[in-house]
mmCIF file of C-alpha atoms in Angstrom:
data_model
loop_
_atom_site.group_PDB
_atom_site.id
_atom_site.type_symbol
_atom_site.label_atom_id
_atom_site.label_comp_id
_atom_site.label_asym_id
_atom_site.label_seq_id
_atom_site.Cartn_x
_atom_site.Cartn_y
_atom_site.Cartn_z
ATOM 1 C CA MET A 1381 -24.207 239.881 -89.309
ATOM 2 C CA VAL A 1382 -22.408 241.584 -92.999
ATOM 3 C CA VAL A 1383 -23.509 245.453 -93.576
ATOM 4 C CA LEU A 1384 -24.101 246.381 -96.769
ATOM 5 C CA ASN A 1385 -24.638 250.223 -97.693
ATOM 6 C CA ASP A 1386 -27.177 251.328 -99.973
ATOM 7 C CA ASN A 1387 -25.845 250.873 -103.635
ATOM 8 C CA GLN A 1388 -24.869 247.260 -102.574
ATOM 9 C CA HIS A 1389 -27.649 245.857 -100.493
ATOM 10 C CA THR A 1390 -30.062 247.781 -103.942
ATOM 11 C CA ALA A 1391 -27.965 245.441 -105.870
ATOM 12 C CA HIS A 1392 -28.998 242.544 -103.973
ATOM 13 C CA LEU A 1393 -32.171 243.181 -104.449
ATOM 14 C CA ASN A 1394 -31.954 243.614 -107.632
ATOM 15 C CA ALA A 1395 -30.177 240.115 -108.170
ATOM 16 C CA ASP A 1396 -33.188 238.620 -105.407
ATOM 17 C CA PHE A 1397 -36.335 240.655 -107.847
ATOM 18 C CA ALA A 1398 -34.498 239.035 -110.784
ATOM 19 C CA ASN A 1399 -34.477 235.578 -109.683
ATOM 20 C CA VAL A 1400 -38.593 235.262 -109.056
ATOM 21 C CA LEU A 1401 -38.471 237.259 -112.847
ATOM 22 C CA ASP A 1402 -36.624 235.189 -115.044
ATOM 23 C CA ILE A 1403 -39.199 232.444 -112.364
ATOM 24 C CA ILE A 1404 -42.040 233.970 -114.332
ATOM 25 C CA GLN A 1405 -40.935 234.632 -117.423
ATOM 26 C CA ASP A 1406 -39.845 230.753 -117.790
ATOM 27 C CA TYR A 1407 -43.310 229.619 -116.951
ATOM 28 C CA ARG A 1408 -44.978 232.423 -118.684
ATOM 29 C CA GLY A 1409 -43.447 230.478 -121.926
ATOM 30 C CA LYS A 1410 -43.939 227.583 -120.858
ATOM 31 C CA ALA A 1411 -47.967 227.913 -120.389
ATOM 32 C CA LEU A 1412 -47.783 230.120 -124.393
ATOM 33 C CA GLN A 1413 -46.127 226.598 -125.928
ATOM 34 C CA THR A 1414 -49.540 225.393 -124.297
ATOM 35 C CA ILE A 1415 -51.818 227.823 -125.830
ATOM 36 C CA ASN A 1416 -49.650 227.149 -128.608
ATOM 37 C CA HIS A 1417 -49.923 223.902 -128.993
ATOM 38 C CA ALA A 1418 -53.282 222.726 -127.687
ATOM 39 C CA SER A 1419 -54.890 226.121 -130.438
ATOM 40 C CA VAL A 1420 -52.095 224.089 -133.328
ATOM 41 C CA MET A 1421 -53.929 219.892 -132.233
ATOM 42 C CA THR A 1422 -57.557 221.576 -132.288
ATOM 43 C CA ALA A 1423 -57.439 223.024 -135.913
ATOM 44 C CA TRP A 1424 -56.154 220.234 -137.173
ATOM 45 C CA HIS A 1425 -58.928 217.957 -135.588
ATOM 46 C CA VAL A 1426 -61.509 220.157 -136.579
ATOM 47 C CA GLY A 1427 -59.938 220.312 -140.425
ATOM 48 C CA ALA A 1428 -59.933 217.132 -140.255
ATOM 49 C CA TYR A 1429 -63.010 216.502 -139.373
ATOM 50 C CA VAL A 1430 -64.493 218.508 -141.547
ATOM 51 C CA SER A 1431 -62.692 217.945 -144.504
ATOM 52 C CA ASN A 1432 -63.863 214.499 -144.196
ATOM 53 C CA LYS A 1433 -66.874 215.303 -144.338
ATOM 54 C CA ILE A 1434 -66.413 217.786 -147.174
ATOM 55 C CA LYS A 1435 -64.947 215.182 -148.581
ATOM 56 C CA ASN A 1436 -67.667 212.318 -148.401
ATOM 57 C CA ALA A 1437 -70.253 215.006 -149.412
ATOM 58 C CA GLN A 1438 -71.904 214.909 -146.983
ATOM 59 C CA TRP A 1439 -71.764 218.696 -145.755
ATOM 60 C CA GLY A 1440 -71.462 221.715 -147.947
ATOM 61 C CA ALA A 1441 -70.983 225.805 -147.678
ATOM 62 C CA LYS A 1442 -74.193 226.232 -145.896
ATOM 63 C CA VAL A 1443 -73.504 223.406 -143.526
ATOM 64 C CA VAL A 1444 -69.854 225.189 -142.121
ATOM 65 C CA GLN A 1445 -71.699 228.144 -142.324
ATOM 66 C CA GLN A 1446 -74.428 226.526 -139.419
ATOM 67 C CA LEU A 1447 -71.480 224.831 -137.354
ATOM 68 C CA ALA A 1448 -69.550 228.252 -137.518
ATOM 69 C CA GLU A 1449 -73.487 229.489 -136.104
ATOM 70 C CA TYR A 1450 -74.518 226.528 -133.787
ATOM 71 C CA ILE A 1451 -70.692 227.335 -132.266
ATOM 72 C CA HIS A 1452 -71.307 230.043 -131.588
ATOM 73 C CA THR A 1453 -74.839 230.010 -130.477
ATOM 74 C CA GLN A 1454 -74.301 226.939 -127.550
ATOM 75 C CA ASP A 1455 -70.489 228.676 -126.500
ATOM 76 C CA PRO A 1456 -70.568 232.841 -126.731
ATOM 77 C CA THR A 1457 -67.134 232.521 -125.292
ATOM 78 C CA LEU A 1458 -65.806 230.498 -127.742
ATOM 79 C CA LYS A 1459 -64.636 233.953 -129.737
ATOM 80 C CA GLY A 1460 -63.439 233.902 -134.203
ATOM 81 C CA TRP A 1461 -65.258 230.539 -135.228
ATOM 82 C CA SER A 1462 -65.811 231.468 -137.574
ATOM 83 C CA ARG A 1463 -66.839 230.311 -141.313
ATOM 84 C CA ARG A 1464 -64.079 231.255 -142.298
ATOM 85 C CA THR A 1465 -61.982 230.501 -139.525
ATOM 86 C CA ILE A 1466 -62.871 226.613 -139.988
ATOM 87 C CA TYR A 1467 -62.341 226.452 -143.282
ATOM 88 C CA LYS A 1468 -58.862 227.652 -142.888
ATOM 89 C CA MET A 1469 -58.270 225.218 -140.139
ATOM 90 C CA VAL A 1470 -59.913 222.343 -143.512
ATOM 91 C CA GLN A 1471 -57.031 224.160 -145.932
ATOM 92 C CA PHE A 1472 -54.016 223.358 -142.751
ATOM 93 C CA TYR A 1473 -55.771 219.190 -142.972
ATOM 94 C CA ASP A 1474 -55.581 219.101 -146.222
ATOM 95 C CA VAL A 1475 -52.435 220.750 -147.469
ATOM 96 C CA TYR A 1476 -50.309 219.060 -144.346
ATOM 97 C CA SER A 1477 -52.186 215.924 -144.574
ATOM 98 C CA SER A 1478 -51.530 214.986 -148.288
ATOM 99 C CA GLU A 1479 -48.779 212.895 -150.097
ATOM 100 C CA GLN A 1480 -46.770 216.211 -151.449
ATOM 101 C CA PHE A 1481 -46.055 217.457 -148.353
ATOM 102 C CA ILE A 1482 -45.439 214.133 -146.630
ATOM 103 C CA ALA A 1483 -43.071 213.772 -149.843
ATOM 104 C CA ARG A 1484 -41.852 217.197 -149.325
ATOM 105 C CA ALA A 1485 -40.575 216.812 -145.493
ATOM 106 C CA THR A 1486 -39.585 213.335 -145.856
ATOM 107 C CA THR A 1487 -36.887 214.645 -148.090
ATOM 108 C CA LEU A 1488 -36.088 217.614 -145.316
ATOM 109 C CA LYS A 1489 -35.897 215.137 -142.974
ATOM 110 C CA LEU A 1490 -38.646 217.216 -141.294
ATOM 111 C CA LEU A 1491 -40.733 212.857 -141.498
ATOM 112 C CA PRO A 1492 -38.579 210.357 -140.842
ATOM 113 C CA ALA A 1493 -38.783 208.524 -144.192
ATOM 114 C CA SER A 1494 -40.034 205.155 -142.367
ATOM 115 C CA GLN A 1495 -42.738 207.299 -140.536
ATOM 116 C CA GLU A 1496 -45.715 205.771 -141.921
ATOM 117 C CA ILE A 1497 -48.236 207.359 -142.096
ATOM 118 C CA VAL A 1498 -52.531 207.184 -142.682
ATOM 119 C CA PRO A 1499 -54.300 210.019 -143.810
ATOM 120 C CA ILE A 1500 -57.879 209.824 -140.989
ATOM 121 C CA ALA A 1501 -59.988 209.760 -143.865
ATOM 122 C CA SER A 1502 -59.679 206.439 -145.150
ATOM 123 C CA ALA A 1503 -57.955 205.154 -141.601
ATOM 124 C CA GLN A 1504 -61.899 206.917 -140.207
ATOM 125 C CA ILE A 1505 -63.807 204.118 -138.021
ATOM 126 C CA ASP A 1506 -66.576 206.531 -137.858
ATOM 127 C CA ALA A 1507 -68.111 209.376 -137.473
ATOM 128 C CA THR A 1508 -66.124 210.640 -133.949
ATOM 129 C CA GLU A 1509 -63.510 208.514 -133.736
ATOM 130 C CA PHE A 1510 -59.964 209.113 -135.225
ATOM 131 C CA VAL A 1511 -56.972 207.196 -136.107
ATOM 132 C CA PRO A 1512 -54.172 210.540 -135.419
ATOM 133 C CA PHE A 1513 -51.597 210.225 -137.690
ATOM 134 C CA GLN A 1514 -47.718 210.089 -136.756
ATOM 135 C CA SER A 1515 -46.436 212.996 -133.905
ATOM 136 C CA ALA A 1516 -43.581 213.279 -136.348
ATOM 137 C CA GLN A 1517 -45.569 215.527 -138.438
ATOM 138 C CA LEU A 1518 -48.013 217.100 -135.666
ATOM 139 C CA GLN A 1519 -43.809 218.106 -133.549
ATOM 140 C CA PHE A 1520 -42.950 220.415 -137.154
ATOM 141 C CA LEU A 1521 -46.546 221.561 -137.457
ATOM 142 C CA THR A 1522 -46.719 222.591 -133.680
ATOM 143 C CA LYS A 1523 -42.917 224.315 -134.193
ATOM 144 C CA THR A 1524 -44.990 227.901 -135.106
ATOM 145 C CA THR A 1525 -48.348 229.595 -133.697
ATOM 146 C CA TRP A 1526 -51.409 228.697 -134.424
ATOM 147 C CA SER A 1527 -51.601 232.311 -136.074
ATOM 148 C CA ASN A 1528 -48.193 231.674 -137.478
ATOM 149 C CA HIS A 1529 -49.922 229.432 -139.922
ATOM 150 C CA CYS A 1530 -52.568 231.282 -141.368
ATOM 151 C CA SER A 1531 -50.514 234.526 -142.218
ATOM 152 C CA ILE A 1532 -48.593 231.020 -143.727
ATOM 153 C CA PHE A 1533 -51.824 230.584 -145.926
ATOM 154 C CA GLN A 1534 -52.975 233.261 -146.628
ATOM 155 C CA ARG A 1535 -49.564 235.011 -148.036
ATOM 156 C CA CYS A 1536 -48.201 231.906 -149.567
ATOM 157 C CA THR A 1537 -48.539 229.684 -152.246
ATOM 158 C CA THR A 1538 -46.179 226.893 -152.427
ATOM 159 C CA ILE A 1539 -45.076 223.631 -150.193
ATOM 160 C CA ASP A 1540 -41.801 224.612 -149.856
ATOM 161 C CA GLN A 1541 -42.730 228.339 -148.858
ATOM 162 C CA TYR A 1542 -45.152 226.629 -146.395
ATOM 163 C CA ILE A 1543 -42.354 225.194 -145.057
ATOM 164 C CA PHE A 1544 -39.817 228.039 -145.190
ATOM 165 C CA TYR A 1545 -41.928 230.624 -142.569
ATOM 166 C CA ILE A 1546 -42.122 227.581 -140.555
ATOM 167 C CA LEU A 1547 -38.597 227.351 -140.087
ATOM 168 C CA TYR A 1548 -37.603 230.582 -140.474
ATOM 169 C CA ALA A 1549 -40.619 231.665 -137.246
ATOM 170 C CA GLU A 1550 -38.986 229.502 -135.200
ATOM 171 C CA TYR A 1551 -35.149 229.939 -135.772
ATOM 172 C CA GLU A 1552 -35.999 233.982 -134.974
ATOM 173 C CA HIS A 1553 -38.618 233.482 -132.610
ATOM 174 C CA LEU A 1554 -41.564 235.977 -134.592
ATOM 175 C CA GLN A 1555 -44.947 237.208 -133.555
ATOM 176 C CA ASN A 1556 -47.119 237.594 -135.712
ATOM 177 C CA LYS A 1557 -46.797 241.109 -137.256
ATOM 178 C CA GLU A 1558 -42.463 239.691 -137.435
ATOM 179 C CA LEU A 1559 -43.476 236.966 -139.446
ATOM 180 C CA GLU A 1560 -45.484 239.070 -142.133
ATOM 181 C CA ARG A 1561 -43.353 241.647 -142.129
ATOM 182 C CA ALA A 1562 -40.956 239.076 -143.665
ATOM 183 C CA ILE A 1563 -43.441 236.765 -145.808
ATOM 184 C CA LYS A 1564 -44.297 240.942 -147.113
ATOM 185 C CA ALA A 1565 -40.165 241.004 -147.551
ATOM 186 C CA ASP A 1566 -40.225 238.165 -149.792
ATOM 187 C CA THR A 1567 -37.759 236.389 -147.344
ATOM 188 C CA TYR A 1568 -37.841 233.141 -148.749
ATOM 189 C CA SER A 1569 -36.755 234.166 -152.406
ATOM 190 C CA ARG A 1570 -34.307 236.804 -151.801
ATOM 191 C CA MET A 1571 -32.433 234.207 -148.914
ATOM 192 C CA LEU A 1572 -32.715 231.261 -151.426
ATOM 193 C CA ASN A 1573 -32.059 233.207 -154.625
ATOM 194 C CA ASP A 1574 -28.555 234.524 -152.380
ATOM 195 C CA LYS A 1575 -25.870 232.408 -154.063
ATOM 196 C CA LYS A 1576 -23.560 233.914 -151.352
ATOM 197 C CA GLY A 1577 -26.107 231.872 -148.879
ATOM 198 C CA GLN A 1578 -25.365 228.176 -150.734
ATOM 199 C CA SER A 1579 -22.854 226.055 -149.445
ATOM 200 C CA GLU A 1580 -19.636 225.582 -152.127
ATOM 201 C CA MET A 1581 -20.205 221.640 -151.054
ATOM 202 C CA LEU A 1582 -23.835 220.842 -152.043
ATOM 203 C CA LYS A 1583 -23.303 222.766 -155.143
ATOM 204 C CA THR A 1584 -20.436 221.682 -156.436
ATOM 205 C CA THR A 1585 -21.009 217.722 -155.324
ATOM 206 C CA TYR A 1586 -25.316 217.479 -155.964
ATOM 207 C CA PRO A 1587 -25.266 219.950 -158.723
ATOM 208 C CA GLN A 1588 -29.242 219.009 -159.491
ATOM 209 C CA THR A 1589 -29.873 218.613 -155.714
ATOM 210 C CA GLN A 1590 -32.940 221.844 -155.243
ATOM 211 C CA LEU A 1591 -32.149 224.170 -153.886
ATOM 212 C CA LEU A 1592 -34.214 225.014 -151.058
ATOM 213 C CA LEU A 1593 -31.750 221.845 -149.608
ATOM 214 C CA LYS A 1594 -28.476 223.653 -150.687
ATOM 215 C CA ASP A 1595 -29.563 226.429 -148.875
ATOM 216 C CA LYS A 1596 -26.855 226.911 -145.912
ATOM 217 C CA ALA A 1597 -29.955 228.531 -142.778
ATOM 218 C CA ILE A 1598 -32.089 226.116 -144.302
ATOM 219 C CA LEU A 1599 -29.465 223.056 -143.718
ATOM 220 C CA GLU A 1600 -29.302 225.085 -139.989
ATOM 221 C CA PHE A 1601 -33.071 224.870 -139.366
ATOM 222 C CA LEU A 1602 -33.090 221.838 -140.392
ATOM 223 C CA GLY A 1603 -30.027 221.112 -138.012
ATOM 224 C CA LEU A 1604 -27.854 219.121 -140.324
#
């Protein structure tokens, strides 16, 4: 039996404790990923359902308010389901199911070029059953949290900005406050306007290519 001195014993305990902490943090991270995935999927499907009702002139602003009140009445434990939140989900769905986003995401290779995407509204089977989008689209949206998506929609205006900050938040592992600081500092413009950051080969070979595709950071985000 090996007898350890106090320092050795402390070192061994610290190593054991570190192993336990690693286990806790590993499963905590997996739990947070699961929660994030569920939050984004909830926002997507609720947004799709309500968007379809609004586009078919079945619902108006008053009905959306009634929906928010109904949710609160039926389950008071569900927090944050205000009229404003529901409309954010509608915007979330409308933007990322739009032809403009699909075309841009395909160009950036975020979605496969051969992907056939049918909008939920046109693929509706009945009032409660929908044909889902291809998984690649939702996999992209779950790269960041629902809170981050809300900040992006609140502070950004273009699809390229939406895409950039989703990728940036994932790449830098940004929490919501960190992402908001990055958006406020206009990281998007600063990075894309930095001529030193552009790939010389792409800049020379493809002078007409849009700037977003010539930036080294964006290429790294996309794994190209």
